PDB file of C-alpha atoms in Angstrom:
ATOM      1  CA  MET A 299      94.873 124.126 111.678  1.00  0.00           C
ATOM      2  CA  THR A 300      96.192 122.847 114.967  1.00  0.00           C
ATOM      3  CA  ASP A 301      96.606 119.422 116.496  1.00  0.00           C
ATOM      4  CA  THR A 302      97.501 120.291 120.069  1.00  0.00           C
ATOM      5  CA  ALA A 303      94.291 119.561 121.957  1.00  0.00           C
ATOM      6  CA  PRO A 304      93.816 115.919 122.994  1.00  0.00           C
ATOM      7  CA  LEU A 305      90.770 114.056 121.757  1.00  0.00           C
ATOM      8  CA  PRO A 306      88.404 111.956 123.872  1.00  0.00           C
ATOM      9  CA  GLN A 307      89.578 108.368 123.939  1.00  0.00           C
ATOM     10  CA  ALA A 308      87.427 105.267 124.038  1.00  0.00           C
ATOM     11  CA  ALA A 309      90.438 103.184 124.987  1.00  0.00           C
ATOM     12  CA  ALA A 310      94.081 104.119 124.942  1.00  0.00           C
ATOM     13  CA  VAL A 311      96.371 102.852 122.217  1.00  0.00           C
ATOM     14  CA  PRO A 312     100.036 102.697 123.204  1.00  0.00           C
ATOM     15  CA  ALA A 313     101.913 105.400 121.355  1.00  0.00           C
ATOM     16  CA  ALA A 314     104.551 104.531 118.787  1.00  0.00           C
ATOM     17  CA  PRO A 315     108.140 105.301 119.707  1.00  0.00           C
ATOM     18  CA  GLN A 316     109.458 108.487 118.128  1.00  0.00           C
ATOM     19  CA  GLY A 317     110.583 108.007 114.546  1.00  0.00           C
ATOM     20  CA  THR A 318     108.621 104.820 113.883  1.00  0.00           C
ATOM     21  CA  ASP A 319     105.330 104.067 112.170  1.00  0.00           C
ATOM     22  CA  THR A 320     104.469 100.997 114.229  1.00  0.00           C
ATOM     23  CA  PRO A 321     102.746 101.245 117.620  1.00  0.00           C
ATOM     24  CA  THR A 322     103.538  98.656 120.247  1.00  0.00           C
ATOM     25  CA  ALA A 323      99.971  97.368 120.111  1.00  0.00           C
ATOM     26  CA  VAL A 324      97.214  97.764 117.538  1.00  0.00           C
ATOM     27  CA  PRO A 325      93.490  97.470 118.342  1.00  0.00           C
ATOM     28  CA  ALA A 326      91.610  94.813 116.445  1.00  0.00           C
ATOM     29  CA  ALA A 327      89.523  97.505 114.776  1.00  0.00           C
ATOM     30  CA  ALA A 328      92.565  98.808 112.934  1.00  0.00           C
ATOM     31  CA  PRO A 329      93.026  96.888 109.672  1.00  0.00           C
ATOM     32  CA  HIS A 330      96.725  97.663 109.259  1.00  0.00           C
ATOM     33  CA  ARG A 331      99.637  98.918 111.270  1.00  0.00           C
ATOM     34  CA  THR A 332      98.486 102.321 112.453  1.00  0.00           C
ATOM     35  CA  ASP A 333     100.448 105.586 112.432  1.00  0.00           C
ATOM     36  CA  THR A 334      98.551 106.652 115.536  1.00  0.00           C
ATOM     37  CA  PRO A 335      99.293 109.999 117.197  1.00  0.00           C
ATOM     38  CA  ALA A 336      99.565 109.578 120.957  1.00  0.00           C
ATOM     39  CA  ASP A 337      96.417 111.605 121.611  1.00  0.00           C
ATOM     40  CA  ALA A 338      94.221 110.267 118.785  1.00  0.00           C
ATOM     41  CA  PRO A 339      90.855 108.766 119.762  1.00  0.00           C
ATOM     42  CA  ALA A 340      91.195 105.001 119.827  1.00  0.00           C
ATOM     43  CA  ALA A 341      88.804 102.183 119.074  1.00  0.00           C
ATOM     44  CA  ALA A 342      87.207 100.480 122.042  1.00  0.00           C
ATOM     45  CA  SER A 343      88.949  97.126 121.646  1.00  0.00           C
ATOM     46  CA  GLN A 344      92.622  96.610 122.459  1.00  0.00           C
ATOM     47  CA  GLU A 345      92.769  92.971 121.440  1.00  0.00           C
ATOM     48  CA  THR A 346      95.557  92.117 119.043  1.00  0.00           C
ATOM     49  CA  GLY A 347      95.524  89.728 116.137  1.00  0.00           C
ATOM     50  CA  ALA A 348      95.667  89.574 112.358  1.00  0.00           C
ATOM     51  CA  PRO A 349      92.592  91.304 110.903  1.00  0.00           C
ATOM     52  CA  ALA A 350      91.027  90.154 107.684  1.00  0.00           C
ATOM     53  CA  ALA A 351      92.773  91.664 104.671  1.00  0.00           C
ATOM     54  CA  PRO A 352      91.050  93.199 101.650  1.00  0.00           C
ATOM     55  CA  PRO A 353      91.397  91.384  98.322  1.00  0.00           C
ATOM     56  CA  SER A 354      95.070  91.318  97.357  1.00  0.00           C
ATOM     57  CA  GLY A 355      94.383  92.787  93.930  1.00  0.00           C
ATOM     58  CA  LEU A 356      92.753  95.911  95.367  1.00  0.00           C
ATOM     59  CA  ARG A 357      95.363  96.199  98.123  1.00  0.00           C
ATOM     60  CA  ASP A 358      98.207  96.079  95.596  1.00  0.00           C
ATOM     61  CA  PHE A 359      96.419  98.554  93.333  1.00  0.00           C
ATOM     62  CA  TYR A 360      95.904 101.229  95.989  1.00  0.00           C
ATOM     63  CA  GLU A 361      99.346 100.752  97.532  1.00  0.00           C
ATOM     64  CA  ASN A 362     100.924 101.442  94.122  1.00  0.00           C
ATOM     65  CA  PRO A 363     102.562 104.915  94.321  1.00  0.00           C
ATOM     66  CA  ALA A 364     101.639 105.499  90.668  1.00  0.00           C
ATOM     67  CA  VAL A 365      97.906 105.464  91.485  1.00  0.00           C
ATOM     68  CA  PRO A 366      96.659 109.066  91.936  1.00  0.00           C
ATOM     69  CA  VAL A 367      95.792 109.963  95.545  1.00  0.00           C
ATOM     70  CA  ALA A 368      94.932 113.643  95.088  1.00  0.00           C
ATOM     71  CA  SER A 369      92.008 115.415  93.426  1.00  0.00           C
ATOM     72  CA  GLY A 370      91.745 118.868  91.927  1.00  0.00           C
ATOM     73  CA  ASP A 371      92.032 122.154  93.813  1.00  0.00           C
ATOM     74  CA  GLY A 372      88.667 123.335  92.487  1.00  0.00           C
ATOM     75  CA  ARG A 373      86.810 120.627  94.362  1.00  0.00           C
ATOM     76  CA  SER A 374      88.973 120.993  97.465  1.00  0.00           C
ATOM     77  CA  LEU A 375      88.389 124.745  97.723  1.00  0.00           C
ATOM     78  CA  ARG A 376      84.642 124.509  97.228  1.00  0.00           C
ATOM     79  CA  GLN A 377      84.374 121.759  99.811  1.00  0.00           C
ATOM     80  CA  ALA A 378      86.534 123.685 102.299  1.00  0.00           C
ATOM     81  CA  ARG A 379      84.393 126.795 101.909  1.00  0.00           C
ATOM     82  CA  LEU A 380      81.254 124.783 102.624  1.00  0.00           C
ATOM     83  CA  LEU A 381      82.822 123.227 105.700  1.00  0.00           C
ATOM     84  CA  ALA A 382      84.207 126.533 106.993  1.00  0.00           C
ATOM     85  CA  ALA A 383      80.735 128.049 106.740  1.00  0.00           C
ATOM     86  CA  ALA A 384      79.200 125.074 108.556  1.00  0.00           C
ATOM     87  CA  LEU A 385      81.734 125.354 111.409  1.00  0.00           C
ATOM     88  CA  ALA A 386      81.607 129.147 111.642  1.00  0.00           C
ATOM     89  CA  GLY A 387      81.338 130.360 115.231  1.00  0.00           C
ATOM     90  CA  ARG A 388      82.550 127.025 116.628  1.00  0.00           C
ATOM     91  CA  PRO A 389      86.361 127.166 116.675  1.00  0.00           C
ATOM     92  CA  GLY A 390      88.483 124.230 117.719  1.00  0.00           C
ATOM     93  CA  GLY A 391      86.456 121.558 115.954  1.00  0.00           C
ATOM     94  CA  THR A 392      87.883 118.155 115.061  1.00  0.00           C
ATOM     95  CA  VAL A 393      87.785 117.412 111.328  1.00  0.00           C
ATOM     96  CA  VAL A 394      88.617 113.876 110.185  1.00  0.00           C
ATOM     97  CA  ASP A 395      89.710 113.548 106.556  1.00  0.00           C
ATOM     98  CA  VAL A 396      88.895 109.923 105.716  1.00  0.00           C
ATOM     99  CA  GLY A 397      90.871 108.932 102.642  1.00  0.00           C
ATOM    100  CA  CYS A 398      93.220 111.891 102.935  1.00  0.00           C
ATOM    101  CA  GLY A 399      95.574 110.641 100.217  1.00  0.00           C
ATOM    102  CA  ASP A 400      98.825 112.569 100.105  1.00  0.00           C
ATOM    103  CA  GLY A 401      97.374 115.541 102.017  1.00  0.00           C
ATOM    104  CA  THR A 402      97.190 117.855  99.003  1.00  0.00           C
ATOM    105  CA  ALA A 403      93.498 118.582  99.516  1.00  0.00           C
ATOM    106  CA  ALA A 404      94.070 119.269 103.221  1.00  0.00           C
ATOM    107  CA  ALA A 405      96.860 121.716 102.394  1.00  0.00           C
ATOM    108  CA  THR A 406      94.551 123.506  99.958  1.00  0.00           C
ATOM    109  CA  ALA A 407      91.804 123.739 102.593  1.00  0.00           C
ATOM    110  CA  ALA A 408      94.064 124.696 105.509  1.00  0.00           C
ATOM    111  CA  PRO A 409      93.736 128.492 105.228  1.00  0.00           C
ATOM    112  CA  LEU A 410      89.940 128.195 105.373  1.00  0.00           C
ATOM    113  CA  LEU A 411      89.945 125.773 108.315  1.00  0.00           C
ATOM    114  CA  ALA A 412      92.407 127.599 110.560  1.00  0.00           C
ATOM    115  CA  GLY A 413      91.667 126.936 114.227  1.00  0.00           C
ATOM    116  CA  HIS A 414      90.304 123.448 113.630  1.00  0.00           C
ATOM    117  CA  ARG A 415      92.192 120.223 114.237  1.00  0.00           C
ATOM    118  CA  LEU A 416      92.539 117.982 111.184  1.00  0.00           C
ATOM    119  CA  ILE A 417      93.339 114.266 111.350  1.00  0.00           C
ATOM    120  CA  GLY A 418      94.031 112.330 108.160  1.00  0.00           C
ATOM    121  CA  ILE A 419      93.215 108.649 107.664  1.00  0.00           C
ATOM    122  CA  ASP A 420      94.175 106.560 104.674  1.00  0.00           C
ATOM    123  CA  TRP A 421      94.683 102.931 103.677  1.00  0.00           C
ATOM    124  CA  SER A 422      97.914 103.570 101.771  1.00  0.00           C
ATOM    125  CA  GLN A 423     101.071 103.792 103.847  1.00  0.00           C
ATOM    126  CA  ASP A 424     102.810 105.532 100.969  1.00  0.00           C
ATOM    127  CA  ALA A 425     100.100 108.214 100.853  1.00  0.00           C
ATOM    128  CA  LEU A 426     100.385 108.774 104.615  1.00  0.00           C
ATOM    129  CA  ARG A 427     104.136 109.309 104.403  1.00  0.00           C
ATOM    130  CA  ARG A 428     103.491 112.069 101.903  1.00  0.00           C
ATOM    131  CA  ALA A 429     100.540 113.478 103.875  1.00  0.00           C
ATOM    132  CA  ARG A 430     102.296 113.759 107.251  1.00  0.00           C
ATOM    133  CA  PRO A 431     104.270 116.956 106.465  1.00  0.00           C
ATOM    134  CA  ARG A 432     101.063 118.627 105.243  1.00  0.00           C
ATOM    135  CA  MET A 433      98.688 117.464 107.986  1.00  0.00           C
ATOM    136  CA  GLY A 434     100.655 116.600 111.104  1.00  0.00           C
ATOM    137  CA  ALA A 435      98.351 113.944 112.560  1.00  0.00           C
ATOM    138  CA  VAL A 436      97.776 110.917 110.329  1.00  0.00           C
ATOM    139  CA  VAL A 437      96.387 107.466 111.108  1.00  0.00           C
ATOM    140  CA  ARG A 438      96.437 104.340 108.998  1.00  0.00           C
ATOM    141  CA  GLY A 439      93.030 102.707 108.860  1.00  0.00           C
ATOM    142  CA  GLU A 440      90.131 101.671 106.654  1.00  0.00           C
ATOM    143  CA  LEU A 441      86.370 101.598 106.734  1.00  0.00           C
ATOM    144  CA  GLU A 442      85.986  97.852 106.389  1.00  0.00           C
ATOM    145  CA  HIS A 443      87.384  94.858 108.302  1.00  0.00           C
ATOM    146  CA  GLY A 444      86.849  96.298 111.786  1.00  0.00           C
ATOM    147  CA  GLY A 445      86.312  99.960 111.086  1.00  0.00           C
ATOM    148  CA  LEU A 446      88.217 103.179 111.748  1.00  0.00           C
ATOM    149  CA  PRO A 447      90.501 103.345 114.803  1.00  0.00           C
ATOM    150  CA  LEU A 448      88.504 106.278 116.222  1.00  0.00           C
ATOM    151  CA  ALA A 449      86.106 106.697 119.133  1.00  0.00           C
ATOM    152  CA  ASP A 450      82.338 107.030 118.728  1.00  0.00           C
ATOM    153  CA  GLY A 451      81.208 110.633 118.285  1.00  0.00           C
ATOM    154  CA  CYS A 452      84.731 112.103 118.257  1.00  0.00           C
ATOM    155  CA  ALA A 453      84.416 114.244 115.110  1.00  0.00           C
ATOM    156  CA  ASP A 454      82.647 117.534 114.483  1.00  0.00           C
ATOM    157  CA  ALA A 455      83.012 116.970 110.760  1.00  0.00           C
ATOM    158  CA  VAL A 456      84.169 114.294 108.341  1.00  0.00           C
ATOM    159  CA  LEU A 457      85.665 114.952 104.927  1.00  0.00           C
ATOM    160  CA  PHE A 458      85.085 112.077 102.525  1.00  0.00           C
ATOM    161  CA  SER A 459      86.446 113.217  99.189  1.00  0.00           C
ATOM    162  CA  GLU A 460      86.198 110.959  96.153  1.00  0.00           C
ATOM    163  CA  ILE A 461      86.343 107.748  98.171  1.00  0.00           C
ATOM    164  CA  LEU A 462      82.771 106.466  97.882  1.00  0.00           C
ATOM    165  CA  GLU A 463      83.232 105.425  94.260  1.00  0.00           C
ATOM    166  CA  HIS A 464      86.145 103.135  95.228  1.00  0.00           C
ATOM    167  CA  LEU A 465      84.294 101.059  97.836  1.00  0.00           C
ATOM    168  CA  VAL A 466      83.008  97.520  97.652  1.00  0.00           C
ATOM    169  CA  ASP A 467      80.615  98.153 100.569  1.00  0.00           C
ATOM    170  CA  PRO A 468      79.518 101.819 100.687  1.00  0.00           C
ATOM    171  CA  ASP A 469      76.707 101.021 103.152  1.00  0.00           C
ATOM    172  CA  GLN A 470      79.157  99.875 105.810  1.00  0.00           C
ATOM    173  CA  ALA A 471      81.346 102.884 105.076  1.00  0.00           C
ATOM    174  CA  LEU A 472      78.582 105.394 105.738  1.00  0.00           C
ATOM    175  CA  ASP A 473      77.617 103.520 108.908  1.00  0.00           C
ATOM    176  CA  GLU A 474      81.199 103.950 110.097  1.00  0.00           C
ATOM    177  CA  LEU A 475      81.327 107.646 109.207  1.00  0.00           C
ATOM    178  CA  ARG A 476      78.074 108.192 111.056  1.00  0.00           C
ATOM    179  CA  ARG A 477      79.492 106.373 114.096  1.00  0.00           C
ATOM    180  CA  ILE A 478      82.485 108.685 114.492  1.00  0.00           C
ATOM    181  CA  LEU A 479      80.442 111.861 113.961  1.00  0.00           C
ATOM    182  CA  LYS A 480      78.851 113.709 116.862  1.00  0.00           C
ATOM    183  CA  PRO A 481      75.049 114.046 116.666  1.00  0.00           C
ATOM    184  CA  GLY A 482      74.464 116.924 114.279  1.00  0.00           C
ATOM    185  CA  GLY A 483      78.020 116.591 112.955  1.00  0.00           C
ATOM    186  CA  HIS A 484      78.788 117.487 109.367  1.00  0.00           C
ATOM    187  CA  LEU A 485      79.571 115.075 106.536  1.00  0.00           C
ATOM    188  CA  MET A 486      81.255 116.686 103.533  1.00  0.00           C
ATOM    189  CA  LEU A 487      81.307 114.113 100.745  1.00  0.00           C
ATOM    190  CA  SER A 488      82.352 114.390  97.125  1.00  0.00           C
ATOM    191  CA  THR A 489      82.138 111.875  94.300  1.00  0.00           C
ATOM    192  CA  PRO A 490      82.188 111.934  90.481  1.00  0.00           C
ATOM    193  CA  ASN A 491      78.835 112.419  88.789  1.00  0.00           C
ATOM    194  CA  LEU A 492      77.659 109.613  86.539  1.00  0.00           C
ATOM    195  CA  ALA A 493      75.290 112.118  84.892  1.00  0.00           C
ATOM    196  CA  ALA A 494      77.938 114.797  84.241  1.00  0.00           C
ATOM    197  CA  TRP A 495      77.135 116.897  81.177  1.00  0.00           C
ATOM    198  CA  TYR A 496      79.696 115.168  78.945  1.00  0.00           C
ATOM    199  CA  ASN A 497      78.716 111.673  80.165  1.00  0.00           C
ATOM    200  CA  ARG A 498      75.182 112.247  78.958  1.00  0.00           C
ATOM    201  CA  ALA A 499      76.518 112.968  75.472  1.00  0.00           C
ATOM    202  CA  LEU A 500      78.936 110.041  75.573  1.00  0.00           C
ATOM    203  CA  LEU A 501      76.209 107.562  76.530  1.00  0.00           C
ATOM    204  CA  LEU A 502      74.003 108.812  73.702  1.00  0.00           C
ATOM    205  CA  ALA A 503      76.925 108.061  71.373  1.00  0.00           C
ATOM    206  CA  GLY A 504      77.379 104.587  72.857  1.00  0.00           C
ATOM    207  CA  VAL A 505      80.659 105.473  74.611  1.00  0.00           C
ATOM    208  CA  GLN A 506      81.552 104.335  78.127  1.00  0.00           C
ATOM    209  CA  PRO A 507      81.130 107.363  80.469  1.00  0.00           C
ATOM    210  CA  VAL A 508      84.079 109.160  82.030  1.00  0.00           C
ATOM    211  CA  PHE A 509      84.861 108.038  85.613  1.00  0.00           C
ATOM    212  CA  SER A 510      83.563 104.514  84.944  1.00  0.00           C
ATOM    213  CA  GLU A 511      86.005 101.629  84.630  1.00  0.00           C
ATOM    214  CA  VAL A 512      85.665  98.011  83.614  1.00  0.00           C
ATOM    215  CA  SER A 513      89.191  96.900  84.563  1.00  0.00           C
ATOM    216  CA  LEU A 514      92.007  97.752  86.977  1.00  0.00           C
ATOM    217  CA  ARG A 515      94.548  96.976  84.240  1.00  0.00           C
ATOM    218  CA  GLY A 516      93.585  99.432  81.552  1.00  0.00           C
ATOM    219  CA  ILE A 517      91.017 101.795  80.039  1.00  0.00           C
ATOM    220  CA  HIS A 518      88.434 100.277  77.735  1.00  0.00           C
ATOM    221  CA  GLY A 519      85.774 102.095  75.742  1.00  0.00           C
ATOM    222  CA  ARG A 520      85.981 105.534  77.353  1.00  0.00           C
ATOM    223  CA  PRO A 521      88.097 108.711  77.026  1.00  0.00           C
ATOM    224  CA  GLY A 522      91.212 109.036  79.153  1.00  0.00           C
ATOM    225  CA  SER A 523      94.225 106.894  79.923  1.00  0.00           C
ATOM    226  CA  GLU A 524      94.447 106.769  83.734  1.00  0.00           C
ATOM    227  CA  VAL A 525      93.058 103.875  85.780  1.00  0.00           C
ATOM    228  CA  VAL A 526      91.943 105.033  89.236  1.00  0.00           C
ATOM    229  CA  GLY A 527      89.856 102.116  90.529  1.00  0.00           C
ATOM    230  CA  HIS A 528      86.254 103.344  90.434  1.00  0.00           C
ATOM    231  CA  LEU A 529      83.762 100.633  91.400  1.00  0.00           C
ATOM    232  CA  ARG A 530      80.550 102.677  91.832  1.00  0.00           C
ATOM    233  CA  LEU A 531      79.104 105.879  90.407  1.00  0.00           C
ATOM    234  CA  TYR A 532      76.216 108.077  91.554  1.00  0.00           C
ATOM    235  CA  THR A 533      73.835 110.648  90.153  1.00  0.00           C
ATOM    236  CA  ALA A 534      72.751 113.570  92.334  1.00  0.00           C
ATOM    237  CA  ARG A 535      69.381 111.954  92.952  1.00  0.00           C
ATOM    238  CA  ALA A 536      70.887 108.594  93.903  1.00  0.00           C
ATOM    239  CA  LEU A 537      73.441 110.188  96.231  1.00  0.00           C
ATOM    240  CA  ARG A 538      70.805 112.233  98.060  1.00  0.00           C
ATOM    241  CA  SER A 539      68.614 109.156  98.550  1.00  0.00           C
ATOM    242  CA  PHE A 540      71.559 107.041  99.693  1.00  0.00           C
ATOM    243  CA  LEU A 541      72.709 109.553 102.315  1.00  0.00           C
ATOM    244  CA  THR A 542      69.186 109.982 103.684  1.00  0.00           C
ATOM    245  CA  ALA A 543      68.713 106.222 103.975  1.00  0.00           C
ATOM    246  CA  SER A 544      72.076 105.982 105.775  1.00  0.00           C
ATOM    247  CA  GLY A 545      71.059 108.173 108.710  1.00  0.00           C
ATOM    248  CA  PHE A 546      71.874 111.670 107.462  1.00  0.00           C
ATOM    249  CA  GLU A 547      69.595 114.681 107.060  1.00  0.00           C
ATOM    250  CA  ASP A 548      69.566 118.195 105.597  1.00  0.00           C
ATOM    251  CA  VAL A 549      71.343 116.833 102.512  1.00  0.00           C
ATOM    252  CA  LYS A 550      72.453 119.621 100.191  1.00  0.00           C
ATOM    253  CA  ILE A 551      74.183 118.846  96.889  1.00  0.00           C
ATOM    254  CA  THR A 552      76.204 121.309  94.850  1.00  0.00           C
ATOM    255  CA  GLY A 553      78.587 120.889  91.930  1.00  0.00           C
ATOM    256  CA  ALA A 554      82.333 121.245  91.394  1.00  0.00           C
ATOM    257  CA  PRO A 555      84.561 121.165  88.280  1.00  0.00           C
ATOM    258  CA  PHE A 556      86.793 118.270  87.290  1.00  0.00           C
ATOM    259  CA  HIS A 557      90.500 119.039  86.903  1.00  0.00           C
ATOM    260  CA  GLY A 558      90.827 116.480  84.091  1.00  0.00           C
ATOM    261  CA  VAL A 559      88.479 118.252  81.662  1.00  0.00           C
ATOM    262  CA  PRO A 560      90.403 119.416  78.551  1.00  0.00           C
ATOM    263  CA  ARG A 561      91.346 123.094  78.755  1.00  0.00           C
ATOM    264  CA  PRO A 562      89.042 124.282  75.912  1.00  0.00           C
ATOM    265  CA  LEU A 563      86.046 122.844  77.805  1.00  0.00           C
ATOM    266  CA  ARG A 564      86.852 124.087  81.312  1.00  0.00           C
ATOM    267  CA  LEU A 565      84.638 127.164  81.100  1.00  0.00           C
ATOM    268  CA  VAL A 566      81.727 124.925  80.121  1.00  0.00           C
ATOM    269  CA  ASP A 567      82.546 122.596  83.001  1.00  0.00           C
ATOM    270  CA  ARG A 568      82.555 125.456  85.504  1.00  0.00           C
ATOM    271  CA  ALA A 569      79.281 126.763  84.143  1.00  0.00           C
ATOM    272  CA  ALA A 570      77.728 123.308  84.567  1.00  0.00           C
ATOM    273  CA  CYS A 571      78.358 123.554  88.328  1.00  0.00           C
ATOM    274  CA  ALA A 572      75.316 125.840  88.521  1.00  0.00           C
ATOM    275  CA  VAL A 573      73.210 122.725  87.836  1.00  0.00           C
ATOM    276  CA  PRO A 574      74.522 120.107  90.305  1.00  0.00           C
ATOM    277  CA  GLY A 575      72.857 117.246  88.467  1.00  0.00           C
ATOM    278  CA  ALA A 576      75.009 118.016  85.409  1.00  0.00           C
ATOM    279  CA  ALA A 577      78.265 118.993  87.188  1.00  0.00           C
ATOM    280  CA  SER A 578      81.409 116.883  86.949  1.00  0.00           C
ATOM    281  CA  ILE A 579      81.739 116.390  90.711  1.00  0.00           C
ATOM    282  CA  LEU A 580      78.948 116.134  93.272  1.00  0.00           C
ATOM    283  CA  LEU A 581      79.545 117.861  96.621  1.00  0.00           C
ATOM    284  CA  ALA A 582      77.197 116.684  99.354  1.00  0.00           C
ATOM    285  CA  HIS A 583      76.828 118.356 102.760  1.00  0.00           C
ATOM    286  CA  ALA A 584      74.732 116.421 105.251  1.00  0.00           C
ATOM    287  CA  ARG A 585      74.307 116.257 109.018  1.00  0.00           C
ATOM    288  CA  ARG A 586      74.214 113.173 111.203  1.00  0.00           C
ATOM    289  CA  ARG A 587      70.762 112.488 112.611  1.00  0.00           C
TER     290      ARG A 587
END
């Protein structure tokens, strides 16, 4: 992947001095200080001011370095293969990884996306510090409270990997992803499956399904010990309907394994990917109308 070609700019954002994370001015659309590469597409407004902050509890939770910011290689590789096939014959595309975390997924996908420029965006400053060596161009931003600090129609593709389930307002998020995509641009989205094969069995037994959480402070009533902040969960049918209603078309859903499945059950989990509605992770590929 390369990051040498400049992107179209809606309005210039003054570049940060070398060695700093803070630009001399931040557009109002950017919710935080922004690690903005000098040639990144900027939001249209250059007004400064203090944007509205997300709830302090959620901010503190996601800024905690102990909270996982990477997902499994199995999902990353499957998603990268889908995207590479979609972009085949069109080298030099701009791929925006919204919610890039620490860049692990981007590093896994890099060999399959050679020749395309990848820009990472995340809310967590700590995650961006870890992502920068793996991605090169990173920008601090969020989907709410003003939107992403990117120009309309700047992206050929958007990666949105296991972010949807963390959002208070997923409708606004998909509106923002659609805004930065070119007409016909590709959305590659992944999210845990509420109807995963083991969740169906757990619900029948009266057990809280995997991936669901009732508290940010601890696990209650379900297997596992790690709190990751999931607020919403989708089935394959619900995800397809949601994407279509949000201005996307040609929605295709496939399945991916979950890295947290116990080792004795991993073969079963991989086999379940053949039936997306029962897979651990839902991979959606859609195009902007």
